[in-house]
């Protein structure tokens, strides 16, 4: 039996691969709390799709060339979905490349994200920026 929560996040990551922002934001509601890890350049909690787009994705696009998230494993925990992979990209201001492992933890309800939390090696990201 298919898990609608798992399917929604699988679609989110497929949208990320396709650079399809609408598909990426499909599971994000006006109440979704999206947390970028302390120490990450876009650290903080953003609520709703507009805040996530302007506070995270727009800034990444402005600051990085070729910034990608490569999903290696998607874990179906029912209402908790975990994406494991790697961030990579080149910081525009320094020309330095970055590659950092990352885990995304999604708390879901009825195919929609209640919350998203990122865990990554912020030191590797910061090293490319300095």
PDB file of C-alpha atoms in Angstrom:
ATOM      1  CA  UNK A   1       0.000   0.000   0.000  1.00  0.00           C
ATOM      2  CA  UNK A   2       1.286   3.419  -0.948  1.00  0.00           C
ATOM      3  CA  UNK A   3       1.900   6.084   1.681  1.00  0.00           C
ATOM      4  CA  UNK A   4       0.588   9.488   0.513  1.00  0.00           C
ATOM      5  CA  UNK A   5       3.146  11.214   2.752  1.00  0.00           C
ATOM      6  CA  UNK A   6       6.035   9.321   1.144  1.00  0.00           C
ATOM      7  CA  UNK A   7       4.618   9.931  -2.341  1.00  0.00           C
ATOM      8  CA  UNK A   8       4.277  13.684  -1.681  1.00  0.00           C
ATOM      9  CA  UNK A   9       7.932  13.999  -0.656  1.00  0.00           C
ATOM     10  CA  UNK A  10       9.093  11.759  -3.498  1.00  0.00           C
ATOM     11  CA  UNK A  11       7.285  14.208  -5.823  1.00  0.00           C
ATOM     12  CA  UNK A  12       8.962  17.150  -4.035  1.00  0.00           C
ATOM     13  CA  UNK A  13      12.418  15.717  -4.746  1.00  0.00           C
ATOM     14  CA  UNK A  14      11.506  14.866  -8.356  1.00  0.00           C
ATOM     15  CA  UNK A  15      10.484  18.529  -8.697  1.00  0.00           C
ATOM     16  CA  UNK A  16      13.827  19.581  -7.242  1.00  0.00           C
ATOM     17  CA  UNK A  17      15.646  17.451  -9.831  1.00  0.00           C
ATOM     18  CA  UNK A  18      13.532  19.026 -12.596  1.00  0.00           C
ATOM     19  CA  UNK A  19      13.969  22.589 -11.200  1.00  0.00           C
ATOM     20  CA  UNK A  20      10.153  22.701 -10.901  1.00  0.00           C
ATOM     21  CA  UNK A  21       9.416  25.032  -7.981  1.00  0.00           C
ATOM     22  CA  UNK A  22       5.656  24.372  -8.076  1.00  0.00           C
ATOM     23  CA  UNK A  23       6.226  20.615  -7.668  1.00  0.00           C
ATOM     24  CA  UNK A  24       8.724  21.276  -4.882  1.00  0.00           C
ATOM     25  CA  UNK A  25       6.248  23.453  -3.003  1.00  0.00           C
ATOM     26  CA  UNK A  26       3.241  21.128  -3.499  1.00  0.00           C
ATOM     27  CA  UNK A  27       3.438  19.551   0.006  1.00  0.00           C
ATOM     28  CA  UNK A  28       4.159  22.913   1.693  1.00  0.00           C
ATOM     29  CA  UNK A  29       1.128  24.677   3.175  1.00  0.00           C
ATOM     30  CA  UNK A  30       0.641  28.104   4.716  1.00  0.00           C
ATOM     31  CA  UNK A  31       1.310  26.501   8.119  1.00  0.00           C
ATOM     32  CA  UNK A  32       4.367  24.407   7.224  1.00  0.00           C
ATOM     33  CA  UNK A  33       7.335  25.289   9.468  1.00  0.00           C
ATOM     34  CA  UNK A  34      10.522  24.926   7.370  1.00  0.00           C
ATOM     35  CA  UNK A  35      13.729  25.006   9.442  1.00  0.00           C
ATOM     36  CA  UNK A  36      17.185  25.486   7.970  1.00  0.00           C
ATOM     37  CA  UNK A  37      19.867  24.402  10.452  1.00  0.00           C
ATOM     38  CA  UNK A  38      21.666  26.856  12.747  1.00  0.00           C
ATOM     39  CA  UNK A  39      25.023  27.675  11.172  1.00  0.00           C
ATOM     40  CA  UNK A  40      23.624  27.272   7.634  1.00  0.00           C
ATOM     41  CA  UNK A  41      23.729  30.556   5.650  1.00  0.00           C
ATOM     42  CA  UNK A  42      19.910  30.659   5.447  1.00  0.00           C
ATOM     43  CA  UNK A  43      19.326  29.454   9.023  1.00  0.00           C
ATOM     44  CA  UNK A  44      15.938  30.012  10.576  1.00  0.00           C
ATOM     45  CA  UNK A  45      12.366  28.825  10.439  1.00  0.00           C
ATOM     46  CA  UNK A  46      10.194  29.953   7.549  1.00  0.00           C
ATOM     47  CA  UNK A  47       6.433  29.458   7.597  1.00  0.00           C
ATOM     48  CA  UNK A  48       4.567  28.898   4.339  1.00  0.00           C
ATOM     49  CA  UNK A  49       5.660  28.559   0.722  1.00  0.00           C
ATOM     50  CA  UNK A  50       6.295  32.267   0.060  1.00  0.00           C
ATOM     51  CA  UNK A  51       8.636  32.524   3.059  1.00  0.00           C
ATOM     52  CA  UNK A  52      10.486  29.356   2.026  1.00  0.00           C
ATOM     53  CA  UNK A  53      10.886  30.532  -1.557  1.00  0.00           C
ATOM     54  CA  UNK A  54      12.106  34.030  -0.638  1.00  0.00           C
ATOM     55  CA  UNK A  55      14.112  33.048   2.453  1.00  0.00           C
ATOM     56  CA  UNK A  56      15.772  29.914   1.106  1.00  0.00           C
ATOM     57  CA  UNK A  57      15.411  29.005  -2.577  1.00  0.00           C
ATOM     58  CA  UNK A  58      15.678  32.522  -4.041  1.00  0.00           C
ATOM     59  CA  UNK A  59      18.780  33.248  -1.953  1.00  0.00           C
ATOM     60  CA  UNK A  60      20.410  29.948  -2.907  1.00  0.00           C
ATOM     61  CA  UNK A  61      19.824  30.786  -6.567  1.00  0.00           C
ATOM     62  CA  UNK A  62      21.375  34.234  -6.116  1.00  0.00           C
ATOM     63  CA  UNK A  63      24.427  32.974  -4.196  1.00  0.00           C
ATOM     64  CA  UNK A  64      25.316  29.638  -5.828  1.00  0.00           C
ATOM     65  CA  UNK A  65      25.994  28.179  -9.269  1.00  0.00           C
ATOM     66  CA  UNK A  66      24.851  24.622  -9.871  1.00  0.00           C
ATOM     67  CA  UNK A  67      23.437  24.200  -6.350  1.00  0.00           C
ATOM     68  CA  UNK A  68      21.812  20.791  -6.138  1.00  0.00           C
ATOM     69  CA  UNK A  69      20.490  18.288  -3.656  1.00  0.00           C
ATOM     70  CA  UNK A  70      21.164  14.709  -4.709  1.00  0.00           C
ATOM     71  CA  UNK A  71      18.754  12.324  -2.997  1.00  0.00           C
ATOM     72  CA  UNK A  72      20.333   8.977  -2.168  1.00  0.00           C
ATOM     73  CA  UNK A  73      17.688   7.439   0.071  1.00  0.00           C
ATOM     74  CA  UNK A  74      14.110   8.247   0.988  1.00  0.00           C
ATOM     75  CA  UNK A  75      12.908   6.572   4.178  1.00  0.00           C
ATOM     76  CA  UNK A  76       9.192   5.956   4.699  1.00  0.00           C
ATOM     77  CA  UNK A  77       8.441   6.306   8.393  1.00  0.00           C
ATOM     78  CA  UNK A  78       4.700   6.782   7.980  1.00  0.00           C
ATOM     79  CA  UNK A  79       4.144  10.347   9.151  1.00  0.00           C
ATOM     80  CA  UNK A  80       7.917  10.969   9.264  1.00  0.00           C
ATOM     81  CA  UNK A  81       9.708  10.916   5.910  1.00  0.00           C
ATOM     82  CA  UNK A  82      13.513  11.212   5.809  1.00  0.00           C
ATOM     83  CA  UNK A  83      15.534  12.263   2.777  1.00  0.00           C
ATOM     84  CA  UNK A  84      19.265  11.511   2.850  1.00  0.00           C
ATOM     85  CA  UNK A  85      21.675  12.930   0.332  1.00  0.00           C
ATOM     86  CA  UNK A  86      24.287  15.511  -0.598  1.00  0.00           C
ATOM     87  CA  UNK A  87      24.266  19.235  -1.312  1.00  0.00           C
ATOM     88  CA  UNK A  88      26.718  20.512  -3.902  1.00  0.00           C
ATOM     89  CA  UNK A  89      27.393  23.732  -5.723  1.00  0.00           C
ATOM     90  CA  UNK A  90      29.848  26.560  -6.331  1.00  0.00           C
ATOM     91  CA  UNK A  91      29.620  29.747  -4.283  1.00  0.00           C
ATOM     92  CA  UNK A  92      29.524  32.622  -6.789  1.00  0.00           C
ATOM     93  CA  UNK A  93      31.521  35.156  -4.759  1.00  0.00           C
ATOM     94  CA  UNK A  94      34.469  32.838  -4.064  1.00  0.00           C
ATOM     95  CA  UNK A  95      34.309  30.321  -6.910  1.00  0.00           C
ATOM     96  CA  UNK A  96      34.777  27.569  -4.304  1.00  0.00           C
ATOM     97  CA  UNK A  97      32.963  24.262  -4.679  1.00  0.00           C
ATOM     98  CA  UNK A  98      31.031  22.664  -1.845  1.00  0.00           C
ATOM     99  CA  UNK A  99      29.808  19.155  -1.148  1.00  0.00           C
ATOM    100  CA  UNK A 100      28.072  18.399   2.158  1.00  0.00           C
ATOM    101  CA  UNK A 101      26.017  15.471   3.415  1.00  0.00           C
ATOM    102  CA  UNK A 102      22.481  16.332   4.460  1.00  0.00           C
ATOM    103  CA  UNK A 103      19.402  14.819   6.043  1.00  0.00           C
ATOM    104  CA  UNK A 104      15.915  16.274   5.676  1.00  0.00           C
ATOM    105  CA  UNK A 105      13.246  15.249   8.196  1.00  0.00           C
ATOM    106  CA  UNK A 106       9.660  15.833   7.121  1.00  0.00           C
ATOM    107  CA  UNK A 107       6.736  15.548   9.527  1.00  0.00           C
ATOM    108  CA  UNK A 108       3.637  14.908   7.448  1.00  0.00           C
ATOM    109  CA  UNK A 109      -0.131  14.726   7.717  1.00  0.00           C
ATOM    110  CA  UNK A 110      -2.425  13.662   4.872  1.00  0.00           C
ATOM    111  CA  UNK A 111       0.218  14.239   2.198  1.00  0.00           C
ATOM    112  CA  UNK A 112       1.098  17.744   3.404  1.00  0.00           C
ATOM    113  CA  UNK A 113       4.171  18.901   5.318  1.00  0.00           C
ATOM    114  CA  UNK A 114       3.592  19.936   8.917  1.00  0.00           C
ATOM    115  CA  UNK A 115       7.312  20.635   9.266  1.00  0.00           C
ATOM    116  CA  UNK A 116      10.647  20.259   7.527  1.00  0.00           C
ATOM    117  CA  UNK A 117      13.992  20.240   9.305  1.00  0.00           C
ATOM    118  CA  UNK A 118      17.427  20.221   7.687  1.00  0.00           C
ATOM    119  CA  UNK A 119      20.574  18.694   9.207  1.00  0.00           C
ATOM    120  CA  UNK A 120      23.838  19.314   7.316  1.00  0.00           C
ATOM    121  CA  UNK A 121      27.553  19.905   7.738  1.00  0.00           C
ATOM    122  CA  UNK A 122      27.400  23.690   7.956  1.00  0.00           C
ATOM    123  CA  UNK A 123      31.192  23.970   8.261  1.00  0.00           C
ATOM    124  CA  UNK A 124      31.675  22.564   4.750  1.00  0.00           C
ATOM    125  CA  UNK A 125      29.101  25.030   3.381  1.00  0.00           C
ATOM    126  CA  UNK A 126      30.731  27.968   5.209  1.00  0.00           C
ATOM    127  CA  UNK A 127      34.208  26.966   3.936  1.00  0.00           C
ATOM    128  CA  UNK A 128      33.043  27.497   0.338  1.00  0.00           C
ATOM    129  CA  UNK A 129      31.686  30.933   1.264  1.00  0.00           C
ATOM    130  CA  UNK A 130      34.830  32.263   2.906  1.00  0.00           C
TER     131      UNK A 130
END
